[in-house]
């Protein structure tokens, strides 16, 4: 691939300041994959020179995308690539340092990794460490595309076994990324896929407090993604102690109000119910002093405080919310209140 080839690929790199966010053959303005170009600073809006510069930059971005596709599959317009074609794309990811080439190659890999039969092929071609290496990049757009590829590849037991060594890095990057950013959401989706089974959940035990912080401060999309991850952890009978030990923001209780999205309230209640169901309260009574103040344990243990937070939504107009709140309160009373205090 380093030999000759079409000049289209190199042509895309000759425009200083050009930056390409996504790649798509769809010219529809409503397409989620519509290409976005950052034009050179000298391409001033409203000038003839600026108009020509923007047109040239967009044309180069389009030619670069098509060149990657052509080199991967010169005789086919199909999005499903053969093993030989996937090998070429992996070589581009491994050898190229140009962000727009990496984007195009990673999008091609991500699309193909969505097919079950390609997940094994990409792994056998050595694709997992090649893509995982891109996580070290400082370019957020390229990192997001790499996380999407790994997310698609992780829907495979053997791939999960090999990807577990990157979980701590992904977790740290996700927590420290800009709040509600595409990188953060892509990282949360990957971690959610990696915790569908109970095998690797313990690797996130030290980050549960950070997930609750993201849940409290994030927007609605971030909240839902964190809830999916926490729900995976709460369904594991071996994880309630780690969840109860987690420090939760004081603002967690304020989420229980009429203004909060109904689905957020319901999912959070399900998480709490699962934790209460799995934790052996009577057996662990002597060790309950290991849970610090501000922990989820104290948030749930303080019945009156918990009741005050939740009773605030008992008048919620939605019938299902009322039923769930009533069920949760009954379970708190049964499991968490000592018999001598009833």
XYZ file of C-alpha atoms in Angstrom:
342
model
C 0.000 0.000 0.000
C 3.011 2.250 0.309
C 3.695 1.805 -3.373
C 2.407 4.336 -5.911
C -1.349 4.009 -5.788
C -3.832 6.751 -6.346
C -2.708 10.294 -5.682
C -6.070 10.980 -4.089
C -4.937 9.813 -0.671
C -1.899 12.066 -0.513
C -3.812 14.949 -2.029
C -6.037 15.120 1.025
C -3.090 15.858 3.250
C -1.881 18.871 1.324
C -4.424 21.313 2.706
C -2.974 22.915 5.886
C -5.507 23.250 8.659
C -8.029 20.827 7.175
C -9.750 18.528 9.673
C -12.349 15.917 8.859
C -14.833 14.734 11.419
C -16.684 11.904 9.697
C -17.090 10.136 6.388
C -20.184 9.202 4.435
C -21.344 8.664 0.907
C -24.683 10.105 1.924
C -25.034 13.732 0.895
C -28.255 14.139 2.852
C -27.934 17.015 5.323
C -29.819 14.931 7.902
C -27.299 12.104 7.805
C -25.597 11.459 11.137
C -22.376 10.651 9.290
C -22.319 13.888 7.258
C -18.719 14.971 6.696
C -17.620 18.027 8.629
C -14.581 19.974 7.487
C -12.590 22.455 9.503
C -11.320 24.893 6.925
C -7.967 26.686 6.938
C -7.992 30.023 8.767
C -7.441 31.856 5.511
C -10.684 30.492 4.034
C -12.748 33.521 5.043
C -16.507 33.316 4.728
C -17.967 35.745 2.244
C -14.888 35.970 0.017
C -14.413 34.361 -3.344
C -11.077 32.910 -2.249
C -12.687 31.474 0.876
C -15.450 29.832 -1.133
C -12.927 28.189 -3.436
C -10.796 27.076 -0.466
C -13.765 25.457 1.266
C -14.746 23.661 -1.931
C -11.193 22.340 -2.386
C -10.965 21.184 1.247
C -14.289 19.337 1.039
C -13.292 17.751 -2.275
C -10.001 16.546 -0.777
C -11.831 15.064 2.200
C -14.164 13.202 -0.164
C -11.276 11.944 -2.303
C -9.399 10.720 0.786
C -12.422 8.766 1.952
C -12.976 7.207 -1.446
C -9.280 6.405 -1.770
C -9.362 4.411 1.491
C -12.425 2.552 0.290
C -10.877 1.924 -3.131
C -7.614 0.603 -1.697
C -9.520 -1.704 0.625
C -11.912 -2.976 -2.019
C -11.042 -1.679 -5.527
C -13.530 -3.905 -7.354
C -16.507 -3.675 -5.049
C -18.815 -1.018 -3.671
C -20.018 -3.310 -0.840
C -19.411 -2.248 2.742
C -18.637 -5.845 3.806
C -14.934 -6.435 3.246
C -13.140 -9.699 2.644
C -10.335 -10.843 5.004
C -7.751 -9.565 2.497
C -9.470 -6.194 2.339
C -9.744 -6.015 6.122
C -6.019 -6.694 6.326
C -5.374 -3.684 4.099
C -7.540 -1.453 6.297
C -5.737 -2.688 9.424
C -2.438 -1.826 7.776
C -3.713 1.701 7.193
C -4.640 1.990 10.877
C -1.256 0.655 11.953
C 0.919 2.660 9.559
C -0.836 5.976 8.998
C -0.338 9.018 11.196
C -2.828 11.237 9.367
C -6.032 11.671 11.383
C -8.384 11.777 8.399
C -6.990 8.487 7.050
C -7.308 6.895 10.499
C -10.913 8.084 10.712
C -11.859 6.593 7.371
C -10.116 3.297 8.123
C -11.618 3.027 11.612
C -15.116 3.729 10.308
C -14.651 0.965 7.715
C -13.519 -1.401 10.492
C -16.378 -0.382 12.778
C -18.957 -1.038 10.071
C -17.504 -4.471 9.389
C -17.120 -5.310 13.080
C -20.895 -4.990 13.357
C -21.136 -8.380 11.600
C -20.561 -11.427 13.805
C -18.455 -13.341 11.262
C -16.063 -10.393 10.875
C -15.332 -10.121 14.599
C -13.387 -13.370 14.560
C -11.622 -12.433 11.327
C -10.476 -9.049 12.630
C -9.221 -10.693 15.825
C -7.338 -13.392 13.898
C -5.735 -10.681 11.742
C -4.316 -9.089 14.898
C -6.761 -6.208 14.782
C -7.513 -5.910 18.507
C -4.119 -4.530 19.639
C -3.831 -2.439 16.465
C -7.084 -0.627 17.176
C -6.474 -0.492 20.946
C -3.176 1.310 20.322
C -5.158 4.202 18.827
C -6.645 4.823 22.287
C -3.385 6.584 23.126
C -4.063 9.308 20.573
C -4.857 12.817 21.743
C -7.234 13.365 18.842
C -10.753 12.983 20.348
C -12.427 12.223 17.017
C -10.012 9.417 16.155
C -10.236 8.065 19.719
C -14.024 7.984 19.522
C -13.866 5.994 16.263
C -11.424 3.520 17.861
C -13.757 3.062 20.848
C -16.668 2.385 18.492
C -14.649 -0.322 16.711
C -13.724 -1.962 20.023
C -17.320 -1.702 21.186
C -18.539 -3.606 18.118
C -15.776 -6.174 18.485
C -16.553 -6.709 22.177
C -19.848 -8.460 21.380
C -17.836 -11.676 21.299
C -16.663 -13.784 24.254
C -13.138 -14.390 22.966
C -12.720 -10.742 21.992
C -13.839 -9.710 25.468
C -11.234 -12.000 26.999
C -8.504 -10.265 25.009
C -9.876 -6.749 25.426
C -10.046 -6.935 29.225
C -6.434 -5.706 29.474
C -7.585 -2.352 28.096
C -10.529 -1.905 30.468
C -8.650 0.163 33.045
C -7.356 2.518 30.368
C -10.801 2.877 28.814
C -12.322 3.467 32.247
C -9.784 6.179 33.142
C -10.178 7.884 29.757
C -13.962 7.772 30.044
C -14.029 9.325 33.503
C -11.527 12.070 32.666
C -12.949 12.950 29.247
C -14.964 16.112 28.764
C -18.395 15.676 30.334
C -21.048 14.470 27.858
C -18.479 14.292 25.047
C -18.630 11.726 22.255
C -15.480 10.067 23.619
C -17.069 9.705 27.060
C -20.253 8.191 25.653
C -18.313 5.798 23.403
C -16.232 4.703 26.402
C -19.351 4.118 28.511
C -20.880 1.997 25.741
C -17.750 -0.140 25.521
C -17.636 -0.623 29.309
C -21.335 -1.534 29.278
C -20.701 -4.226 26.674
C -17.736 -5.534 28.638
C -19.905 -5.894 31.770
C -22.823 -7.737 30.194
C -21.419 -10.870 31.843
C -20.118 -11.014 35.408
C -16.595 -12.071 34.476
C -14.900 -8.657 34.253
C -17.137 -6.468 36.393
C -14.771 -6.544 39.361
C -12.254 -4.543 37.307
C -14.514 -1.483 37.602
C -15.027 -1.730 41.370
C -12.775 1.232 42.179
C -14.521 3.465 39.631
C -18.132 3.069 40.767
C -18.038 6.358 42.704
C -16.938 8.127 39.525
C -19.829 6.579 37.599
C -22.294 7.908 40.161
C -20.676 11.332 39.780
C -21.093 11.173 36.010
C -24.696 10.120 36.519
C -25.427 13.098 38.757
C -23.701 15.722 36.590
C -24.197 14.404 33.059
C -26.940 15.203 30.598
C -29.795 12.816 29.891
C -27.864 10.742 27.343
C -24.948 10.316 29.750
C -27.336 9.442 32.589
C -28.964 6.652 30.595
C -25.616 5.197 29.538
C -24.298 5.213 33.118
C -27.531 3.590 34.294
C -27.061 0.736 31.824
C -23.566 0.162 33.186
C -24.653 0.334 36.842
C -27.572 -1.992 36.118
C -25.138 -4.594 34.783
C -23.135 -4.329 38.004
C -26.225 -4.411 40.241
C -27.457 -7.645 38.652
C -24.285 -9.440 39.744
C -24.764 -11.068 43.191
C -21.034 -10.595 43.861
C -21.064 -6.797 43.386
C -23.467 -5.288 45.975
C -20.724 -4.692 48.552
C -18.668 -2.727 46.018
C -21.722 -0.730 45.001
C -22.734 0.036 48.581
C -19.185 1.132 49.393
C -19.184 3.689 46.553
C -19.359 7.351 47.486
C -22.402 9.036 45.978
C -22.894 12.788 45.441
C -25.227 14.549 47.834
C -27.208 15.627 44.790
C -28.273 12.021 44.126
C -31.406 12.419 46.225
C -32.502 15.479 44.272
C -32.942 13.295 41.192
C -36.107 11.916 42.769
C -38.474 14.653 41.733
C -41.281 15.198 39.291
C -39.084 17.041 36.821
C -36.696 14.125 36.292
C -37.242 11.815 33.320
C -39.541 8.951 34.313
C -37.250 6.303 32.810
C -34.275 7.610 34.800
C -36.237 7.260 38.056
C -37.457 3.767 37.203
C -34.020 2.453 36.202
C -32.396 3.913 39.317
C -35.020 2.239 41.512
C -34.375 -1.089 39.770
C -30.653 -0.725 40.499
C -31.342 -0.035 44.184
C -33.745 -2.971 44.410
C -31.188 -5.346 42.886
C -28.552 -4.224 45.369
C -30.895 -4.732 48.314
C -31.947 -8.151 47.003
C -28.389 -9.427 46.556
C -26.845 -8.067 49.765
C -27.082 -10.395 52.778
C -28.063 -7.831 55.388
C -28.201 -10.036 58.476
C -24.973 -11.868 57.620
C -23.119 -8.618 57.007
C -24.412 -6.705 60.024
C -21.071 -6.933 61.908
C -19.139 -5.527 58.948
C -21.443 -2.620 58.132
C -19.128 -0.152 59.853
C -16.742 -0.473 56.907
C -19.100 1.633 54.800
C -18.140 5.270 55.129
C -20.395 8.271 55.430
C -21.536 9.518 52.064
C -21.588 5.996 50.683
C -24.523 4.467 48.862
C -24.973 2.209 51.907
C -25.706 5.193 54.134
C -27.908 6.753 51.466
C -30.072 3.613 51.555
C -29.607 2.776 55.226
C -30.901 6.103 56.494
C -34.511 5.191 56.034
C -35.982 8.568 56.917
C -33.646 10.456 54.577
C -34.260 7.953 51.799
C -38.010 8.131 52.436
C -37.992 11.918 52.278
C -36.256 11.832 48.914
C -38.576 9.265 47.402
C -41.850 10.363 48.992
C -41.394 13.579 47.086
C -42.414 11.756 43.917
C -45.241 9.666 45.373
C -47.626 12.182 43.886
C -46.106 11.615 40.459
C -48.840 11.422 37.845
C -47.421 8.260 36.296
C -48.987 5.109 37.750
C -45.924 2.923 37.100
C -43.708 5.330 39.027
C -46.104 5.177 41.987
C -46.064 1.375 41.943
C -42.263 1.206 41.749
C -41.829 3.718 44.555
C -44.223 1.785 46.771
C -42.406 -1.481 46.056
C -39.042 0.089 46.776
C -40.164 1.596 50.076
C -41.598 -1.741 51.221
C -38.320 -3.458 50.408
C -36.299 -0.822 52.281
C -38.461 -1.323 55.342
C -38.207 -5.111 55.167
C -34.501 -5.467 54.471
C -32.688 -2.447 55.867
C -34.516 -1.510 59.047
C -33.392 -3.568 62.092
C -36.160 -5.686 63.581
C -35.843 -3.992 66.958
C -36.621 -0.631 65.363
C -39.803 -1.736 63.604
